JSON list of C-alpha atoms in Angstrom, two decimals:
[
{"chain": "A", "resi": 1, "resn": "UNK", "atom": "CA", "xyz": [37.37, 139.11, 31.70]},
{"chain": "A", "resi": 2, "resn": "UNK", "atom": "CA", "xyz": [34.39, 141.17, 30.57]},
{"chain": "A", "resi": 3, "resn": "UNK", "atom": "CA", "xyz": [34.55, 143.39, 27.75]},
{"chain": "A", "resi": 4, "resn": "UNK", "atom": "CA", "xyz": [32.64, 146.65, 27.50]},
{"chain": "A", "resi": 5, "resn": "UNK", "atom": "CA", "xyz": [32.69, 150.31, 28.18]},
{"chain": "A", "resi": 6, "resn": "UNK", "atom": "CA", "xyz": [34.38, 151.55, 31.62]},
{"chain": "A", "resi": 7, "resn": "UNK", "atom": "CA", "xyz": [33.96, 154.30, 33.42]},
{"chain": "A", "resi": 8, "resn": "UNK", "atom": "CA", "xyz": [37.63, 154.71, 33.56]},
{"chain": "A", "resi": 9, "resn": "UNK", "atom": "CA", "xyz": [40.16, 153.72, 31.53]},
{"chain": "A", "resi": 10, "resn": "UNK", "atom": "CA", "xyz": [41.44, 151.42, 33.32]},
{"chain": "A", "resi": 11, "resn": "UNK", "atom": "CA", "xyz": [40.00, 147.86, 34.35]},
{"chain": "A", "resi": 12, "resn": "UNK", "atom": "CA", "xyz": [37.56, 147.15, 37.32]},
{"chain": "A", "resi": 13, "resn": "UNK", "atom": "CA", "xyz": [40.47, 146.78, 40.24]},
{"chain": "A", "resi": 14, "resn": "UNK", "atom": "CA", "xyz": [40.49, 143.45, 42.09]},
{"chain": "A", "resi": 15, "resn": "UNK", "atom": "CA", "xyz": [38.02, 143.75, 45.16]},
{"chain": "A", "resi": 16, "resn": "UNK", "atom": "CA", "xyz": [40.08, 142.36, 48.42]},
{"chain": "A", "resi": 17, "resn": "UNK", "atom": "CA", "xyz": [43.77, 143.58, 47.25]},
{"chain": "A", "resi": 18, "resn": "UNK", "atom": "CA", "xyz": [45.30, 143.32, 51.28]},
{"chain": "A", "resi": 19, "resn": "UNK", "atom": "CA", "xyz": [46.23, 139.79, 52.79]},
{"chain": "A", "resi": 20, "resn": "UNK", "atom": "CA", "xyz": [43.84, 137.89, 54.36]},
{"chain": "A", "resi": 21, "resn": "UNK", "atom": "CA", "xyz": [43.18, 138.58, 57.71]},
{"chain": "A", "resi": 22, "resn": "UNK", "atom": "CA", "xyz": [41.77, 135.66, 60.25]},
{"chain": "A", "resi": 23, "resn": "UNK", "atom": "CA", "xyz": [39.52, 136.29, 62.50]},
{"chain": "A", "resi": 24, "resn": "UNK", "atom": "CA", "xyz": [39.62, 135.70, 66.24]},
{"chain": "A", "resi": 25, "resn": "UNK", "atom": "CA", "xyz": [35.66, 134.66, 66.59]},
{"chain": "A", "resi": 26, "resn": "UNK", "atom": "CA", "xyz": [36.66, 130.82, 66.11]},
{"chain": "A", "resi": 27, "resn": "UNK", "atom": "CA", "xyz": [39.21, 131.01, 68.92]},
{"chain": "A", "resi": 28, "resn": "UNK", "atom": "CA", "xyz": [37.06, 133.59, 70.95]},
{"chain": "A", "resi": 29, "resn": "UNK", "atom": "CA", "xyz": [34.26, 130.72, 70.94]},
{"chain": "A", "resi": 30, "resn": "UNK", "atom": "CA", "xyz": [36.35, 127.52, 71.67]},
{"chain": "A", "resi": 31, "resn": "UNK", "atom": "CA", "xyz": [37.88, 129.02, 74.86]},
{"chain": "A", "resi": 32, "resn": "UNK", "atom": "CA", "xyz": [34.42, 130.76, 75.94]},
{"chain": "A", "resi": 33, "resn": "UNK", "atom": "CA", "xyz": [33.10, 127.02, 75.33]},
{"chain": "A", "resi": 34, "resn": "UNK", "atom": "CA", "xyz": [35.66, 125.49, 77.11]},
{"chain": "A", "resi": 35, "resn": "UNK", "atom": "CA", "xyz": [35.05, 127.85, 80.69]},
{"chain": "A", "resi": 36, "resn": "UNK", "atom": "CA", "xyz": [31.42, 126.90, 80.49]},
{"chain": "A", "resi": 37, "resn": "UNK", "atom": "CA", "xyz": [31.54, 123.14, 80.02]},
{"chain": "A", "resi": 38, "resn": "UNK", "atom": "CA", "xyz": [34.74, 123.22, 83.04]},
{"chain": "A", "resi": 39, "resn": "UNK", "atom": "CA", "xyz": [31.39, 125.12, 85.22]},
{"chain": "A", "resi": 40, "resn": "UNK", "atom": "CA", "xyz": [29.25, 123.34, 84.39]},
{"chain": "A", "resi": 41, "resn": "UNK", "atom": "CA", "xyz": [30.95, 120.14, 85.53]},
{"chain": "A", "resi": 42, "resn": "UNK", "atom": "CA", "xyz": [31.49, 121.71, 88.59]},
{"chain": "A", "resi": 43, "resn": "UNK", "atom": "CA", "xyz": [27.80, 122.21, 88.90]},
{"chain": "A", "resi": 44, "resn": "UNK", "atom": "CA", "xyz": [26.85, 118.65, 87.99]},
{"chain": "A", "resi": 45, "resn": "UNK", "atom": "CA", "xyz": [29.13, 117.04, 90.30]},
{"chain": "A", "resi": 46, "resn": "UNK", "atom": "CA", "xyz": [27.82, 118.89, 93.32]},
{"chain": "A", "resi": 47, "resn": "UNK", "atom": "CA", "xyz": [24.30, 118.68, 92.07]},
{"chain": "A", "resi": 48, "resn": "UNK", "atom": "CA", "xyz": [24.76, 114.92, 91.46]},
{"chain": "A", "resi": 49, "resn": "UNK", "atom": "CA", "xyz": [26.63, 113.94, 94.37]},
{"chain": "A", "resi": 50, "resn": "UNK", "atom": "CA", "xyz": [25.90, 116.57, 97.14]},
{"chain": "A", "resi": 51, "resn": "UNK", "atom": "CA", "xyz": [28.49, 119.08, 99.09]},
{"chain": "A", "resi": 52, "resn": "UNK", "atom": "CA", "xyz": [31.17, 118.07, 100.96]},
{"chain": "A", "resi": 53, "resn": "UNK", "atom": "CA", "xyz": [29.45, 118.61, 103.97]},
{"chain": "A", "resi": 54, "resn": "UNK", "atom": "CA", "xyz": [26.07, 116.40, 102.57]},
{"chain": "A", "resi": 55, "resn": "UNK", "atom": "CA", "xyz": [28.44, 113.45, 101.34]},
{"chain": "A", "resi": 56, "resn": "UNK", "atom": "CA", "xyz": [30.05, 113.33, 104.88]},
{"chain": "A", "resi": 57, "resn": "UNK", "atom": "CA", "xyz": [26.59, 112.95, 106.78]},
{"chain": "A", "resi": 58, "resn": "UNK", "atom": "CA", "xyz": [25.92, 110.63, 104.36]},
{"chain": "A", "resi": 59, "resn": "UNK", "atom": "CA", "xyz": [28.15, 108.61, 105.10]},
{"chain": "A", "resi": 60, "resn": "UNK", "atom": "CA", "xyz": [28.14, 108.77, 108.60]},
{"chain": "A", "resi": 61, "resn": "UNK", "atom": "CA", "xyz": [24.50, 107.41, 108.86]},
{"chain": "A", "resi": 62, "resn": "UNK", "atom": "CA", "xyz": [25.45, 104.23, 106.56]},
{"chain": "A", "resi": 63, "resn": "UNK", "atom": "CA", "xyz": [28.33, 103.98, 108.79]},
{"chain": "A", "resi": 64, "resn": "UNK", "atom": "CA", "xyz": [25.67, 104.14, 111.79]},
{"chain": "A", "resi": 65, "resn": "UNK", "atom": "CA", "xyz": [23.03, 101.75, 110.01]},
{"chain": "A", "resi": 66, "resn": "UNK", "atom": "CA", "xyz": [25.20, 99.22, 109.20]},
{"chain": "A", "resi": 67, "resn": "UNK", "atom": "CA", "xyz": [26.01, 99.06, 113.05]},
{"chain": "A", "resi": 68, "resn": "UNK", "atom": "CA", "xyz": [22.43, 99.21, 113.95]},
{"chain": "A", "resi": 69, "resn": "UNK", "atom": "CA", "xyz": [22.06, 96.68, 111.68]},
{"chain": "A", "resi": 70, "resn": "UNK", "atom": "CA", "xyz": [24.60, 94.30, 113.11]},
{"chain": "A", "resi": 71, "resn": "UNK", "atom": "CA", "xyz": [26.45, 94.67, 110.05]},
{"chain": "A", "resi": 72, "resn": "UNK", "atom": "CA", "xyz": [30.47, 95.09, 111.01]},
{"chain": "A", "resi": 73, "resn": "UNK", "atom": "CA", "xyz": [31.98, 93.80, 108.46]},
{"chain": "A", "resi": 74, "resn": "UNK", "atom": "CA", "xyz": [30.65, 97.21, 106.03]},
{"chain": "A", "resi": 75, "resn": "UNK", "atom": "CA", "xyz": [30.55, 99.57, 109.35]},
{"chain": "A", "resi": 76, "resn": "UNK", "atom": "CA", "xyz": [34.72, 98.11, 109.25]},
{"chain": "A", "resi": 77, "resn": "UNK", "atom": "CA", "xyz": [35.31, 98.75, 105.03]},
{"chain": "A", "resi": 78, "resn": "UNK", "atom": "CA", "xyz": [33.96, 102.51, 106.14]},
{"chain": "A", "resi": 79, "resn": "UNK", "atom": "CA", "xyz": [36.93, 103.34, 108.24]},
{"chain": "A", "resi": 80, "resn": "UNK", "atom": "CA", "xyz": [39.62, 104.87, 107.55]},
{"chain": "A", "resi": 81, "resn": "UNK", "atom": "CA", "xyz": [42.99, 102.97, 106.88]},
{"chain": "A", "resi": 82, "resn": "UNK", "atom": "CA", "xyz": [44.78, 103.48, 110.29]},
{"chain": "A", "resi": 83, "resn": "UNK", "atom": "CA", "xyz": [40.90, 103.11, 111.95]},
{"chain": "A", "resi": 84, "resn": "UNK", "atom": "CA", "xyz": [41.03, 99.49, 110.26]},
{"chain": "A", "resi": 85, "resn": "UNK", "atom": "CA", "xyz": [44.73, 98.77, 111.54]},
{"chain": "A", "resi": 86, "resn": "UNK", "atom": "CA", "xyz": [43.46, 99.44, 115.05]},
{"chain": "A", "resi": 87, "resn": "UNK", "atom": "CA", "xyz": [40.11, 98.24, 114.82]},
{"chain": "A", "resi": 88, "resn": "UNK", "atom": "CA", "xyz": [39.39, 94.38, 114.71]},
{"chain": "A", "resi": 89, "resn": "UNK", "atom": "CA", "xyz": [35.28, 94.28, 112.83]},
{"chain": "A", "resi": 90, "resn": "UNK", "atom": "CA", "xyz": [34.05, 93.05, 116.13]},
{"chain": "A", "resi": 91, "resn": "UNK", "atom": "CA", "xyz": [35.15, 96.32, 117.97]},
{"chain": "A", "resi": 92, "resn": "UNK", "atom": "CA", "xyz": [34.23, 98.91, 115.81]},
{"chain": "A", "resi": 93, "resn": "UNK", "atom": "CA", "xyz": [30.60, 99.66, 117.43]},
{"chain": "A", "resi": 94, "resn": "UNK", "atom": "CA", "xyz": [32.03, 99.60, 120.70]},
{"chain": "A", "resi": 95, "resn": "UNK", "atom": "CA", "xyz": [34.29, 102.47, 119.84]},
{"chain": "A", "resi": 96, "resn": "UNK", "atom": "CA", "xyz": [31.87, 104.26, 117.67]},
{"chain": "A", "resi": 97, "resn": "UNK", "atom": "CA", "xyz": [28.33, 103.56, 118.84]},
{"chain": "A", "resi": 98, "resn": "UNK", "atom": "CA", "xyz": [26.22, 105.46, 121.85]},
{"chain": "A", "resi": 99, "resn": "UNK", "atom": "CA", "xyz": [23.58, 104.62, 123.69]},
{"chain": "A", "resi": 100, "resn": "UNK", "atom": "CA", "xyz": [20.10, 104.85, 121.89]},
{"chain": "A", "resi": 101, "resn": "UNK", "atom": "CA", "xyz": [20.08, 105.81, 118.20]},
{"chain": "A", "resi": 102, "resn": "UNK", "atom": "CA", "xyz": [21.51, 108.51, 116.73]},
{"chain": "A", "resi": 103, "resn": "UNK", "atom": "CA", "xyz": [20.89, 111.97, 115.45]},
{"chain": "A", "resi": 104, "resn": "UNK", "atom": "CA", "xyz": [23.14, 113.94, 112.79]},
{"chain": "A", "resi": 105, "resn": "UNK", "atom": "CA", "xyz": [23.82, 117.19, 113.18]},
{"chain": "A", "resi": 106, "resn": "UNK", "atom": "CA", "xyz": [25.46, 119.93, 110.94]},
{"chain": "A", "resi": 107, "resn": "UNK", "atom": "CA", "xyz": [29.09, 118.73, 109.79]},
{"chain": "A", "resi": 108, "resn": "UNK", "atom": "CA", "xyz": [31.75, 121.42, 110.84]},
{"chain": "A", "resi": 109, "resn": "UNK", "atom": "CA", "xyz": [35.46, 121.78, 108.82]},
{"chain": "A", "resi": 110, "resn": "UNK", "atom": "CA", "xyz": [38.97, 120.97, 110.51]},
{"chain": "A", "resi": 111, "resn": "UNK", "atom": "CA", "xyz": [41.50, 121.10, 107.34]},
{"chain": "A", "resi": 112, "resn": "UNK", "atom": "CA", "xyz": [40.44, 118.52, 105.24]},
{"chain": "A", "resi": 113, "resn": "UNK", "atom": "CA", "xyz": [38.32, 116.61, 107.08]},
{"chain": "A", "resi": 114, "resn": "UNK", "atom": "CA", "xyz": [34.56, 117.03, 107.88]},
{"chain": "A", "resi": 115, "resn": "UNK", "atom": "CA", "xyz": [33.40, 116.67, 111.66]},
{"chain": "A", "resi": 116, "resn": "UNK", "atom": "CA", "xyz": [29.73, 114.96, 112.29]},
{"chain": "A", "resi": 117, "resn": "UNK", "atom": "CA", "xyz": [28.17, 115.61, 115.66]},
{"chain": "A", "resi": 118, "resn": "UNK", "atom": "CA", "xyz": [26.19, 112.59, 116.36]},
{"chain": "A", "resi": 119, "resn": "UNK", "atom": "CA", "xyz": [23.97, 112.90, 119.22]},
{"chain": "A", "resi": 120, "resn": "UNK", "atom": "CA", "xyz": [22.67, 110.40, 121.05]},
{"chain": "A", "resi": 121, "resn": "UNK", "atom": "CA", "xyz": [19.43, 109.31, 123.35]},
{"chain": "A", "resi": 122, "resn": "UNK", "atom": "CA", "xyz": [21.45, 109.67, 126.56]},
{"chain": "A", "resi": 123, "resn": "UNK", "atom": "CA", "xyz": [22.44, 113.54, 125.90]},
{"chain": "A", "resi": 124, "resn": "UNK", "atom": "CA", "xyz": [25.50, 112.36, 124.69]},
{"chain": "A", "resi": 125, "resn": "UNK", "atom": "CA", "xyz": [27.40, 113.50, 121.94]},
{"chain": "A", "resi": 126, "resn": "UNK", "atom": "CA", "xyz": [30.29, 112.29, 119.59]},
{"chain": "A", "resi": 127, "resn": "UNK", "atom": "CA", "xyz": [31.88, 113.69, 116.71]},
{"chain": "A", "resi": 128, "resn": "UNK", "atom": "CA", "xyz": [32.83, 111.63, 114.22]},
{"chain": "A", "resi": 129, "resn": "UNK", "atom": "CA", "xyz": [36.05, 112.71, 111.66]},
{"chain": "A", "resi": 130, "resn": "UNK", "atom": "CA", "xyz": [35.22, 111.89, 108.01]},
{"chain": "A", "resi": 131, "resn": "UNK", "atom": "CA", "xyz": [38.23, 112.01, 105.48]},
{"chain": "A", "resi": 132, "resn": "UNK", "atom": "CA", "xyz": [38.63, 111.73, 101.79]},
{"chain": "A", "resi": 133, "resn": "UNK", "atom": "CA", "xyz": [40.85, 108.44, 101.85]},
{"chain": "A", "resi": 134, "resn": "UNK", "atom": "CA", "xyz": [39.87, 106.31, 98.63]},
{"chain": "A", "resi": 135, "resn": "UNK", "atom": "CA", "xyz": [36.23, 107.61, 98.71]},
{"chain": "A", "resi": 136, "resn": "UNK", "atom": "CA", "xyz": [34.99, 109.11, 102.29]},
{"chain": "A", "resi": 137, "resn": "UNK", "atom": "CA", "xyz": [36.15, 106.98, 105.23]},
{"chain": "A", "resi": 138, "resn": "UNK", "atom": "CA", "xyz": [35.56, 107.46, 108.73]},
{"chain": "A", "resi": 139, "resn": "UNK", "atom": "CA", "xyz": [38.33, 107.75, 110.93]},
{"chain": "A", "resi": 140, "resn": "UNK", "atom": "CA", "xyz": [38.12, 108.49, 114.74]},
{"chain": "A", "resi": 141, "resn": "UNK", "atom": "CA", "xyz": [35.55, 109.90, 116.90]},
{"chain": "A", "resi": 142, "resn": "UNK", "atom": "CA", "xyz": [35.76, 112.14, 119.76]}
]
């Protein structure tokens, strides 16, 4: 303790005499932090891997080049589950493909599933039904 004249006669009083009171900033900052990084993952995964809508034209034309490309057995591993059941590999661009090659248009909704208008050289057009089934699948066309 020091030792000397006072102004009072009493000694200097302690400084921070209440409890100690936390404060909220710490908590305040971890949950602000927390909403930002859950946005921005949001962000990255569509800037990363495209809409919805862009992921099911996508892969609608590798569905389509890898039947212009003679390739059935990865046209066949595109399709959905009951679309596989149905579908022997040698089939699939008979059910699928029109004449001439095709031309994407602008995917619509129905519920869940995305619908690609494919048009084709003949004035033709299909729509194909894309799913989320283990990754996108294709699974029917009308």
């Amino acid at each position: 303790m020091t030792s000397g004249p006072f102004l009072y006669d009493d000694d200097p009083a302690p400084l921070h005499t209440g409890a100690p009171q936390r404060s909220g900033k710490i908590l305040v900052l971890l949950l602000g932090g927390t909403v930002i990084a859950a946005f921005l993952a949001v962000w990255a995964s569509v800037a990363l891997r495209g809409t919805p809508a862009e992921q099911a034209t996508e892969v609608t034309g590798v569905f389509l080049a890898a039947l212009a490309a003679d390739d059935t057995e990865t046209a066949h591993a595109l399709l959905c589950e009951d679309e596989r059941a149905r579908l022997a590999p040698d089939e699939v661009a008979a059910a699928y493909v029109g004449v001439g090659s095709p031309e994407l248009g602008e995917p619509g909704r129905d519920g869940d599933a995305r619908l690609v208008p494919v048009g084709w050289d003949d004035g033709t057009t299909s729509e194909f039904t894309v799913i989320g089934e283990d990754g996108l699948r294709i699974c029917g066309v009308d």
